[in-house]
């Protein structure tokens, strides 16, 4: 059922909110708690603060989050849904808080707790945040190829210790938050384990970096230049023969060092040992994509409210009308709203898939998390950019809360594995390691362009085409030229990944529609899902016409159908974004939303 034009009050906003935050058995409670935490005064937008003050604010907020955890820290660290929800809400108000929280709770504490020795460790300082945890993996010369990193930890048999060392400038760890800001810090450091001069692969080592007096001997920390987005104390870090106790090595089935100094591993490949050691990065991908979900929904809520506040000249002399009255304005926002719902529902489904997957399904679930991170963060950047543009010059001023969202999405696109590199890996695996989508029936021309099943079938046709094309292109290269064969197939493989992910988002969206019982909310969601899929089908219309998944009249009717859907949804634009439940405390702190309709607020400025 599609919604028909009606008054905005006819839409059940609560039903939409419930659908968005139906995230596992305790979704409403978990998200409600995180929302309440970031509604406090400590989390208010403070654009006038200096960069250094904002660094400190992030750690102050991290401690406030820690103090209000609804469960024990140990339980929280082991809960991917809870970690992702924290990122989702922290990013609404401060991307830096989301960043340092993800590093401390997931990458640092998660890695430590995954270690077989962790029950014997003294971790109270990390639970209380008397010491902040950080994670050092990528190096100046090794980013996406971190498995080739050069930092070494040499085992000293005589002293039963490790010697952690950075052998050259390219091996300096790049961008971790290792400055003294925020208090004493300890890192989990990825380093190449050398036992009797034999390279056993990359492992993680628990390494104190600083105390209340500053960095410890042998540790050199250099601040990096300010980057775009919410500021974090990013640094380059170097180790000069730092001695660590035997207990510094985080152990597991991928590698153990016996009491006699004998190394053993159940994982034969050094690369697989590395991937096992950094396995918390997969949950990190869920957290990174969650942070952009929170950011893009907040950006949309801000832009939509501004579209109703900002009054401009109407077609009649002396008339003033809101920006939202113009189709050219609200149509772009509505298409972003449809995508924001799609990314949210996909993230919920993939998080659940990651939590519930069986051992034999690990590789597939891990790949699904990875491709979702790429798609969600790319879409979030598109949404935040569009939201900023729809607010004109007001959106350029940091005081109005929009300027950093796109830059924060850029950061997430690069963090936890650069999106393009992640998709290339997934595409290469899927060419022959993923089941070919079934051949959908040819279009008859009688199908409705708002039929969700028909639109999903069209996406399936695109996925199948690119899958077959990638297989053909890979086989067509010379057998002795692996890179050349991949280069030949890479475009089709990336298109396969995208079509597959869009299909997964469509499935998650339609499943969410089916769970909603309130008629108006369900009808609105179905209309949004149709709008989302129409955009994806329209972008592939030529290909789909060639494969007879669409008829020529259907292709010609796509723009008109999208226009009709937008007209039906337009009266509900505000309700659709109110359902995002962005804290009013945040929105009301933004000057451009608290001004009179005729005269939007000017950003605060310092007079000379």
Coordinates of C-alpha atoms in Angstrom, one line a residue:
X1 CA 0.0 0.0 0.0
X2 CA 1.3 3.4 -0.9
X3 CA 0.4 6.6 1.0
X4 CA -2.0 9.1 -0.6
X5 CA -1.9 12.8 -0.1
X6 CA -3.2 13.7 3.3
X7 CA -2.4 16.0 6.2
X8 CA 1.0 15.5 7.9
X9 CA -0.7 14.6 11.2
X10 CA -2.0 11.4 9.6
X11 CA 1.4 9.7 9.7
X12 CA 2.3 7.6 12.8
X13 CA 5.7 9.0 13.6
X14 CA 6.1 6.6 16.5
X15 CA 5.7 3.6 14.3
X16 CA 8.5 4.9 12.1
X17 CA 10.8 5.5 15.0
X18 CA 10.1 2.0 16.4
X19 CA 10.9 0.5 13.0
X20 CA 14.2 2.4 12.7
X21 CA 15.4 1.4 16.1
X22 CA 14.2 -2.2 16.2
X23 CA 17.7 -3.3 16.6
X24 CA 17.8 -6.7 18.3
X25 CA 15.8 -7.8 21.3
X26 CA 16.7 -4.7 23.4
X27 CA 16.9 -2.1 20.5
X28 CA 14.5 0.5 21.9
X29 CA 16.2 0.4 25.3
X30 CA 19.7 0.5 24.0
X31 CA 19.1 3.3 21.5
X32 CA 17.0 5.2 24.1
X33 CA 19.8 5.0 26.6
X34 CA 22.5 6.2 24.2
X35 CA 20.2 9.0 23.0
X36 CA 19.6 10.1 26.6
X37 CA 23.4 10.2 27.3
X38 CA 24.1 12.5 24.3
X39 CA 21.2 14.8 25.3
X40 CA 23.2 16.0 28.4
X41 CA 24.7 19.5 28.5
X42 CA 28.2 18.1 28.2
X43 CA 27.5 16.9 24.7
X44 CA 26.2 20.3 23.3
X45 CA 27.7 21.6 20.1
X46 CA 30.7 23.9 21.0
X47 CA 32.1 25.2 17.7
X48 CA 33.8 28.2 19.3
X49 CA 36.2 25.9 21.3
X50 CA 39.8 25.6 20.2
X51 CA 41.0 22.4 18.5
X52 CA 42.9 21.5 21.7
X53 CA 39.8 22.1 23.8
X54 CA 37.7 19.9 21.5
X55 CA 40.3 17.2 21.8
X56 CA 39.7 17.3 25.6
X57 CA 36.0 17.5 25.2
X58 CA 36.0 14.2 23.3
X59 CA 37.7 12.4 26.3
X60 CA 35.5 14.1 28.8
X61 CA 32.5 12.8 26.9
X62 CA 34.1 9.4 26.6
X63 CA 34.3 9.2 30.4
X64 CA 30.7 10.4 30.7
X65 CA 29.6 7.6 28.4
X66 CA 31.7 5.1 30.4
X67 CA 30.1 6.2 33.7
X68 CA 26.6 5.7 32.3
X69 CA 27.1 2.3 30.7
X70 CA 23.9 0.3 31.4
X71 CA 25.9 -2.9 31.7
X72 CA 29.4 -3.9 32.9
X73 CA 32.2 -2.7 30.6
X74 CA 33.1 -6.3 30.0
X75 CA 29.6 -7.1 28.8
X76 CA 29.5 -3.9 26.7
X77 CA 32.7 -4.5 24.9
X78 CA 31.4 -8.0 23.9
X79 CA 28.2 -6.5 22.4
X80 CA 28.5 -5.4 18.7
X81 CA 25.0 -3.9 18.8
X82 CA 25.7 -1.8 21.9
X83 CA 29.0 -0.6 20.4
X84 CA 27.4 0.3 17.1
X85 CA 24.6 2.1 18.9
X86 CA 27.0 4.2 20.9
X87 CA 28.7 5.3 17.6
X88 CA 25.4 6.0 16.0
X89 CA 24.3 8.5 18.7
X90 CA 27.7 9.9 19.6
X91 CA 28.3 10.9 16.0
X92 CA 25.1 13.0 16.1
X93 CA 26.8 15.5 18.4
X94 CA 30.5 14.9 18.0
X95 CA 32.3 12.6 15.6
X96 CA 35.5 12.8 17.7
X97 CA 33.7 11.2 20.7
X98 CA 32.6 8.4 18.4
X99 CA 36.2 7.9 17.2
X100 CA 37.9 7.7 20.6
X101 CA 35.1 5.6 22.0
X102 CA 35.4 3.1 19.2
X103 CA 39.2 2.9 19.6
X104 CA 39.0 2.5 23.4
X105 CA 36.1 0.1 23.7
X106 CA 36.2 -2.0 20.6
X107 CA 39.8 -2.0 19.1
X108 CA 41.7 -1.7 22.4
X109 CA 39.6 -3.4 25.1
X110 CA 38.0 -5.8 22.6
X111 CA 41.5 -7.0 21.5
X112 CA 42.7 -7.4 25.1
X113 CA 39.6 -9.3 26.1
X114 CA 39.9 -11.6 23.1
X115 CA 43.4 -12.6 24.5
X116 CA 43.5 -15.9 26.3
X117 CA 45.6 -14.2 29.1
X118 CA 43.1 -11.3 29.7
X119 CA 41.4 -12.8 32.8
X120 CA 44.8 -12.7 34.5
X121 CA 45.4 -9.1 33.6
X122 CA 44.8 -6.1 35.8
X123 CA 42.3 -4.1 33.7
X124 CA 40.6 -1.8 36.3
X125 CA 42.4 1.3 35.1
X126 CA 40.9 0.7 31.6
X127 CA 37.4 0.0 32.9
X128 CA 37.5 3.3 34.9
X129 CA 39.3 5.2 32.2
X130 CA 42.1 6.1 34.5
X131 CA 44.0 5.0 31.5
X132 CA 42.7 5.4 27.9
X133 CA 43.3 2.6 25.4
X134 CA 44.4 3.2 21.8
X135 CA 45.2 0.9 18.8
X136 CA 48.3 1.1 16.7
X137 CA 48.3 -0.9 13.5
X138 CA 48.8 1.0 10.2
X139 CA 52.1 2.6 9.5
X140 CA 53.3 5.5 7.5
X141 CA 54.3 3.2 4.6
X142 CA 51.7 0.5 5.2
X143 CA 48.0 1.3 5.2
X144 CA 45.7 -1.1 3.4
X145 CA 48.7 -3.5 3.2
X146 CA 49.1 -3.5 7.0
X147 CA 50.0 -7.2 6.9
X148 CA 53.4 -6.0 5.5
X149 CA 54.1 -3.6 8.4
X150 CA 57.7 -3.4 9.6
X151 CA 57.5 -2.6 13.4
X152 CA 59.2 -5.5 15.2
X153 CA 58.9 -7.1 18.6
X154 CA 62.0 -9.3 19.1
X155 CA 61.8 -12.0 21.8
X156 CA 64.8 -11.8 24.2
X157 CA 65.2 -15.3 25.7
X158 CA 67.7 -14.3 28.3
X159 CA 65.4 -11.7 29.9
X160 CA 62.1 -13.3 28.8
X161 CA 61.0 -10.0 27.3
X162 CA 60.1 -8.4 24.0
X163 CA 61.9 -5.5 22.5
X164 CA 59.5 -3.3 20.5
X165 CA 61.2 -1.2 17.8
X166 CA 60.5 1.0 14.9
X167 CA 63.2 0.3 12.3
X168 CA 62.7 3.3 10.0
X169 CA 60.5 6.3 9.4
X170 CA 58.1 4.4 7.2
X171 CA 57.3 2.1 10.0
X172 CA 56.1 4.8 12.4
X173 CA 52.5 4.1 13.4
X174 CA 50.3 6.5 11.6
X175 CA 47.3 8.5 13.0
X176 CA 46.5 6.9 16.4
X177 CA 45.3 9.1 19.2
X178 CA 48.5 8.8 21.2
X179 CA 49.1 12.3 22.5
X180 CA 49.0 13.1 26.3
X181 CA 45.5 14.7 25.8
X182 CA 42.9 12.8 27.7
X183 CA 45.2 11.3 30.3
X184 CA 47.6 8.4 30.5
X185 CA 47.4 6.0 27.6
X186 CA 48.2 2.4 26.8
X187 CA 48.1 0.9 23.3
X188 CA 47.7 -2.4 21.6
X189 CA 50.5 -2.3 19.0
X190 CA 50.7 -4.5 16.0
X191 CA 54.3 -5.7 15.4
X192 CA 56.1 -8.5 13.7
X193 CA 57.0 -11.2 16.2
X194 CA 60.6 -12.4 15.9
X195 CA 61.5 -15.5 17.8
X196 CA 65.1 -16.6 17.3
X197 CA 65.2 -14.3 14.3
X198 CA 62.3 -16.2 12.7
X199 CA 59.4 -14.0 11.6
X200 CA 56.2 -15.5 13.0
X201 CA 53.9 -12.9 11.6
X202 CA 52.1 -9.8 13.0
X203 CA 50.8 -10.0 16.6
X204 CA 49.4 -7.5 19.1
X205 CA 51.4 -6.2 22.1
X206 CA 50.0 -4.4 25.1
X207 CA 52.2 -1.3 25.4
X208 CA 52.0 1.6 27.9
X209 CA 52.6 4.9 26.2
X210 CA 52.4 7.6 28.8
X211 CA 51.7 8.5 32.4
X212 CA 50.6 11.8 34.0
X213 CA 54.1 13.2 33.3
X214 CA 54.0 12.5 29.6
X215 CA 55.3 9.9 27.2
X216 CA 57.4 7.0 28.6
X217 CA 61.0 6.4 27.7
X218 CA 61.5 5.0 24.2
X219 CA 58.2 6.3 23.0
X220 CA 58.1 9.4 20.7
X221 CA 54.8 11.0 19.8
X222 CA 54.5 13.7 17.2
X223 CA 51.2 15.5 16.5
X224 CA 49.9 15.4 13.0
X225 CA 48.5 18.5 11.3
X226 CA 44.9 19.3 11.8
X227 CA 42.6 17.3 9.5
X228 CA 39.1 17.9 8.3
X229 CA 36.2 16.7 10.4
X230 CA 35.7 16.6 14.2
X231 CA 39.2 17.0 15.6
X232 CA 41.0 14.1 17.3
X233 CA 44.6 14.1 18.6
X234 CA 46.0 12.1 15.7
X235 CA 49.8 11.4 15.9
X236 CA 52.7 9.6 14.5
X237 CA 54.3 7.3 17.1
X238 CA 57.8 5.7 17.2
X239 CA 59.3 3.1 19.5
X240 CA 63.0 2.9 20.3
X241 CA 63.8 -0.5 21.7
X242 CA 61.0 -0.4 24.3
X243 CA 61.1 -3.4 26.6
X244 CA 57.9 -5.2 27.3
X245 CA 57.1 -8.2 29.6
X246 CA 56.2 -11.6 28.3
X247 CA 52.6 -10.8 29.2
X248 CA 52.5 -8.0 26.7
X249 CA 51.8 -10.5 23.9
X250 CA 48.1 -11.0 23.1
X251 CA 47.8 -14.7 22.5
X252 CA 45.3 -17.1 21.0
X253 CA 44.9 -20.0 18.6
X254 CA 46.8 -17.9 16.0
X255 CA 49.9 -18.0 18.1
X256 CA 51.3 -18.8 21.6
X257 CA 54.7 -18.4 23.2
X258 CA 55.3 -21.3 25.6
X259 CA 57.1 -21.0 29.0
X260 CA 60.2 -22.3 27.3
X261 CA 60.0 -19.7 24.6
X262 CA 58.7 -22.1 22.0
X263 CA 56.3 -20.6 19.5
X264 CA 53.2 -22.6 18.3
X265 CA 50.2 -21.7 16.2
X266 CA 47.1 -23.5 14.9
X267 CA 47.1 -21.0 12.0
X268 CA 49.8 -21.8 9.4
X269 CA 49.7 -18.7 7.3
X270 CA 51.3 -15.5 8.7
X271 CA 48.7 -13.4 6.9
X272 CA 45.9 -15.4 8.5
X273 CA 47.6 -14.9 11.9
X274 CA 47.5 -11.2 11.3
X275 CA 43.8 -11.2 10.3
X276 CA 43.0 -13.2 13.4
X277 CA 45.0 -10.7 15.6
X278 CA 43.1 -7.7 14.2
X279 CA 39.7 -9.4 14.0
X280 CA 38.1 -6.6 16.0
X281 CA 38.3 -4.5 12.9
X282 CA 35.2 -6.2 11.6
X283 CA 33.1 -4.9 14.5
X284 CA 35.0 -1.6 13.9
X285 CA 33.5 -1.6 10.4
X286 CA 30.0 -1.9 11.9
X287 CA 30.8 0.9 14.2
X288 CA 32.2 3.2 11.5
X289 CA 29.1 2.7 9.3
X290 CA 26.9 3.3 12.4
X291 CA 28.6 6.6 13.1
X292 CA 27.8 7.8 9.6
X293 CA 24.2 6.7 10.0
X294 CA 23.8 8.9 13.0
X295 CA 25.5 11.8 11.3
X296 CA 23.5 11.6 8.1
X297 CA 20.2 11.3 9.8
X298 CA 21.0 14.3 12.0
X299 CA 22.1 16.3 9.0
X300 CA 18.8 15.5 7.2
X301 CA 16.8 16.3 10.3
X302 CA 18.6 19.7 10.5
X303 CA 18.1 20.4 6.7
X304 CA 14.4 19.5 6.8
X305 CA 13.7 21.6 9.8
X306 CA 15.6 24.5 8.2
X307 CA 13.5 24.0 5.0
X308 CA 10.4 24.7 7.0
X309 CA 11.9 27.6 9.0
X310 CA 13.5 29.4 6.1
X311 CA 11.0 31.7 4.4
X312 CA 11.6 33.0 0.9
X313 CA 9.6 35.1 -1.6
X314 CA 6.6 33.3 -3.1
X315 CA 5.1 33.6 -6.6
X316 CA 2.7 36.3 -5.4
X317 CA 4.0 39.8 -4.5
X318 CA 4.4 40.1 -0.8
X319 CA 4.0 36.4 -0.2
X320 CA 6.5 34.4 1.9
X321 CA 6.7 30.6 1.6
X322 CA 9.0 28.0 3.2
X323 CA 11.8 26.5 1.2
X324 CA 10.1 23.1 1.7
X325 CA 7.3 24.2 -0.6
X326 CA 9.4 23.9 -3.7
X327 CA 9.6 20.5 -5.4
X328 CA 13.2 21.2 -6.4
X329 CA 14.0 21.5 -2.7
X330 CA 12.0 18.8 -1.0
X331 CA 12.4 16.2 -3.7
X332 CA 16.2 16.0 -3.1
X333 CA 15.6 15.8 0.6
X334 CA 13.0 13.1 0.3
X335 CA 15.3 10.9 -1.9
X336 CA 18.0 11.3 0.8
X337 CA 15.4 10.3 3.4
X338 CA 14.6 7.2 1.5
X339 CA 18.3 6.3 1.3
X340 CA 18.8 7.0 5.0
X341 CA 16.0 4.6 5.9
X342 CA 17.6 2.0 3.5
X343 CA 21.0 2.3 5.0
X344 CA 19.6 2.1 8.5
X345 CA 17.6 -1.1 7.9
X346 CA 20.6 -2.7 6.0
X347 CA 22.9 -1.9 9.0
X348 CA 20.4 -3.5 11.4
X349 CA 20.1 -6.6 9.3
X350 CA 23.9 -7.0 8.8
X351 CA 24.6 -6.4 12.5
X352 CA 22.2 -9.2 13.3
X353 CA 23.8 -11.4 10.7
X354 CA 27.2 -10.8 12.1
X355 CA 26.1 -11.7 15.7
X356 CA 24.2 -14.8 14.7
X357 CA 26.4 -16.3 12.0
X358 CA 27.7 -19.9 12.4
X359 CA 31.4 -20.8 12.2
X360 CA 31.1 -22.1 8.6
X361 CA 29.5 -18.8 7.6
X362 CA 32.2 -16.5 9.0
X363 CA 33.8 -15.5 5.7
X364 CA 30.5 -14.6 4.1
X365 CA 29.3 -12.7 7.2
X366 CA 32.6 -10.8 7.4
X367 CA 32.4 -9.9 3.7
X368 CA 28.8 -8.7 4.2
X369 CA 29.9 -6.4 7.0
X370 CA 32.7 -5.0 4.8
X371 CA 30.6 -4.2 1.7
X372 CA 27.9 -2.7 3.9
X373 CA 30.5 -0.4 5.5
X374 CA 31.5 0.8 2.1
X375 CA 28.0 1.4 0.8
X376 CA 26.6 3.0 4.0
X377 CA 29.5 5.4 4.5
X378 CA 29.5 6.4 0.8
X379 CA 25.7 7.0 0.9
X380 CA 26.0 8.9 4.2
X381 CA 28.5 11.3 2.6
X382 CA 26.1 11.9 -0.3
X383 CA 23.3 12.6 2.2
X384 CA 25.3 14.9 4.4
X385 CA 26.6 16.9 1.4
X386 CA 23.1 17.3 0.0
X387 CA 21.8 18.3 3.4
X388 CA 24.4 21.0 3.7
X389 CA 23.7 22.3 0.2
X390 CA 20.0 22.6 0.9
X391 CA 20.8 24.9 3.8
X392 CA 22.8 27.3 1.6
X393 CA 25.4 29.5 3.2
X394 CA 24.0 28.8 6.7
X395 CA 25.2 25.2 6.4
X396 CA 28.8 26.3 5.8
X397 CA 29.2 27.7 9.3
X398 CA 30.4 25.2 11.9
X399 CA 28.2 26.9 14.5
X400 CA 25.1 25.5 12.7
X401 CA 26.2 21.9 13.1
X402 CA 26.3 20.7 9.5
X403 CA 29.8 21.4 8.2
X404 CA 31.6 18.5 9.9
X405 CA 29.2 15.6 9.0
X406 CA 30.6 15.2 5.4
X407 CA 34.2 15.3 6.6
X408 CA 33.4 12.8 9.3
X409 CA 31.9 10.5 6.7
X410 CA 35.2 10.9 4.7
X411 CA 37.0 9.7 7.8
X412 CA 34.8 6.7 8.1
X413 CA 35.3 5.9 4.4
X414 CA 39.0 5.6 5.0
X415 CA 39.0 4.1 8.5
X416 CA 38.9 0.3 9.2
X417 CA 39.9 -0.4 5.6
X418 CA 39.6 2.1 2.8
X419 CA 36.2 1.5 1.1
X420 CA 37.6 0.9 -2.4
X421 CA 40.2 -1.5 -1.3
X422 CA 37.6 -3.4 0.8
X423 CA 35.2 -3.6 -2.1
X424 CA 38.0 -4.8 -4.4
X425 CA 38.8 -7.6 -2.0
X426 CA 35.1 -8.5 -1.8
X427 CA 34.6 -8.3 -5.5
X428 CA 37.6 -10.6 -6.2
X429 CA 36.2 -13.1 -3.7
X430 CA 32.6 -12.9 -5.1
X431 CA 33.5 -13.6 -8.8
X432 CA 33.8 -17.3 -8.2
X433 CA 33.1 -17.5 -4.4
X434 CA 29.6 -16.2 -4.4
X435 CA 26.4 -17.9 -5.8
X436 CA 25.2 -16.5 -9.1
X437 CA 21.9 -14.6 -8.7
X438 CA 18.9 -16.4 -10.4
X439 CA 17.7 -15.2 -13.8
X440 CA 14.6 -13.1 -13.1
X441 CA 11.6 -13.2 -15.5
X442 CA 11.5 -10.7 -18.3
X443 CA 9.3 -7.7 -17.8
X444 CA 5.9 -7.8 -19.5
X445 CA 5.1 -4.1 -19.2
X446 CA 2.1 -4.9 -17.0
X447 CA 4.1 -4.6 -13.8
X448 CA 3.7 -1.6 -11.5
X449 CA 6.8 0.5 -11.1
X450 CA 5.9 0.8 -7.4
X451 CA 5.8 -3.0 -6.9
X452 CA 8.6 -3.7 -4.5
X453 CA 9.0 -7.2 -5.7
X454 CA 9.3 -6.1 -9.4
X455 CA 11.9 -3.4 -8.5
X456 CA 13.9 -5.9 -6.5
X457 CA 13.9 -8.3 -9.4
X458 CA 15.4 -5.6 -11.6
X459 CA 18.2 -5.1 -9.2
X460 CA 18.8 -8.9 -9.3
X461 CA 19.1 -8.7 -13.0
X462 CA 21.8 -6.1 -12.7
X463 CA 23.7 -8.2 -10.1
X464 CA 23.5 -11.2 -12.3
X465 CA 24.8 -9.3 -15.4
X466 CA 27.8 -7.9 -13.6
X467 CA 28.6 -11.2 -12.0
X468 CA 28.7 -13.0 -15.4
X469 CA 30.6 -10.1 -16.9
X470 CA 33.2 -10.2 -14.1
X471 CA 33.7 -13.9 -14.7
X472 CA 34.1 -13.4 -18.4
X473 CA 36.5 -10.5 -18.0
X474 CA 38.7 -12.4 -15.5
X475 CA 38.9 -15.4 -17.8
X476 CA 39.8 -13.3 -20.8
X477 CA 43.1 -12.2 -19.5
X478 CA 46.5 -13.9 -19.8
X479 CA 46.9 -16.8 -17.3
X480 CA 50.4 -15.6 -16.4
X481 CA 49.3 -12.0 -15.6
X482 CA 47.3 -12.0 -12.4
X483 CA 47.2 -8.2 -12.0
X484 CA 46.2 -7.8 -15.7
X485 CA 43.4 -10.2 -15.3
X486 CA 42.1 -8.5 -12.2
X487 CA 42.4 -5.1 -13.8
X488 CA 40.4 -6.4 -16.7
X489 CA 37.6 -7.7 -14.4
X490 CA 37.7 -5.0 -11.6
X491 CA 35.1 -2.6 -13.0
X492 CA 32.5 -5.4 -13.4
X493 CA 33.5 -6.9 -10.0
X494 CA 32.9 -3.5 -8.3
X495 CA 29.6 -3.1 -10.0
X496 CA 28.7 -6.6 -8.8
X497 CA 29.4 -5.6 -5.2
X498 CA 27.3 -2.5 -5.5
X499 CA 24.3 -4.3 -7.1
X500 CA 24.5 -7.0 -4.5
X501 CA 24.6 -4.5 -1.6
X502 CA 21.7 -2.6 -3.0
X503 CA 19.8 -5.8 -3.2
X504 CA 20.6 -6.6 0.4
X505 CA 19.4 -3.1 1.4
X506 CA 16.2 -3.6 -0.5
X507 CA 15.6 -6.9 1.3
X508 CA 16.2 -5.3 4.7
X509 CA 13.9 -2.4 3.8
X510 CA 11.0 -4.7 2.7
X511 CA 11.5 -6.9 5.8
X512 CA 11.2 -3.8 8.0
X513 CA 8.0 -2.8 6.2
X514 CA 6.5 -6.2 6.9
X515 CA 7.2 -5.8 10.6
X516 CA 5.3 -2.6 11.0
X517 CA 1.7 -2.9 12.1
X518 CA 0.6 0.8 12.1
X519 CA -1.1 1.2 8.7
X520 CA 0.1 4.8 8.0
X521 CA 3.7 4.0 9.1
X522 CA 3.8 0.9 7.0
X523 CA 2.4 2.7 4.0
X524 CA 4.9 5.5 4.3
X525 CA 7.8 3.0 4.6
X526 CA 6.6 1.1 1.5
X527 CA 6.5 4.4 -0.4
X528 CA 10.0 5.3 0.8
X529 CA 11.2 1.8 -0.2
X530 CA 9.7 2.2 -3.7
X531 CA 11.4 5.7 -4.0
X532 CA 14.7 4.3 -3.0
X533 CA 14.5 1.4 -5.4
X534 CA 13.3 3.5 -8.3
X535 CA 16.4 5.6 -7.9
X536 CA 18.6 2.5 -8.1
X537 CA 16.7 1.1 -11.0
X538 CA 16.7 4.4 -12.9
X539 CA 20.5 4.6 -12.5
X540 CA 20.7 1.2 -14.3
X541 CA 17.8 1.7 -16.7
X542 CA 19.8 1.2 -19.9
X543 CA 21.3 -2.1 -18.7
X544 CA 18.0 -3.3 -17.5
X545 CA 16.3 -2.4 -20.8
X546 CA 18.9 -4.4 -22.7
X547 CA 18.3 -7.4 -20.4
X548 CA 14.5 -7.0 -20.8
X549 CA 14.1 -6.5 -17.1
X550 CA 12.3 -3.3 -18.0
X551 CA 10.3 -2.5 -21.1
X552 CA 10.8 0.8 -23.0
X553 CA 7.5 2.3 -21.7
X554 CA 8.5 1.4 -18.2
X555 CA 11.9 3.2 -18.7
X556 CA 10.1 6.3 -20.0
X557 CA 7.7 6.2 -17.0
X558 CA 10.4 6.1 -14.3
X559 CA 10.7 9.8 -13.9
X560 CA 6.9 10.3 -13.7
X561 CA 6.5 7.5 -11.2
X562 CA 9.3 9.0 -9.0
X563 CA 7.6 12.4 -9.2
X564 CA 4.2 10.9 -8.1
X565 CA 5.8 9.2 -5.2
X566 CA 7.6 12.4 -4.1
X567 CA 4.3 14.3 -4.3
X568 CA 2.6 11.8 -2.0
X569 CA 5.5 11.8 0.5
X570 CA 6.1 15.6 0.5
X571 CA 3.5 16.5 3.1
X572 CA 5.1 14.0 5.5
X573 CA 8.7 15.1 5.0
X574 CA 9.0 16.6 8.5
X575 CA 7.4 13.6 10.2
X576 CA 9.7 11.2 8.3
X577 CA 12.8 13.0 9.7
X578 CA 11.3 13.7 13.1
X579 CA 11.2 9.9 13.4
X580 CA 15.0 9.9 13.4
X581 CA 14.5 11.1 17.1
X582 CA 17.5 13.4 16.9
X583 CA 17.7 15.0 20.4
X584 CA 15.8 18.3 20.6
X585 CA 18.6 19.5 22.9
X586 CA 21.0 19.2 19.9
X587 CA 18.7 20.7 17.3
X588 CA 17.7 23.6 19.5
X589 CA 21.3 24.5 20.1
X590 CA 21.8 25.3 16.4
X591 CA 21.4 29.0 15.7
X592 CA 19.9 28.6 12.2
X593 CA 17.0 26.5 13.6
X594 CA 16.2 28.8 16.5
X595 CA 15.9 32.0 14.4
X596 CA 12.8 33.7 13.2
X597 CA 11.4 32.5 9.8
X598 CA 12.3 35.8 8.1
X599 CA 15.8 36.3 9.5
X600 CA 17.9 33.2 10.1
X601 CA 20.4 33.5 12.9
X602 CA 23.9 34.6 12.0
X603 CA 26.8 32.6 13.4
X604 CA 28.4 34.1 16.5
X605 CA 31.6 36.1 15.7
X606 CA 34.3 37.9 17.6
X607 CA 34.5 41.6 16.9
X608 CA 38.0 42.9 16.2

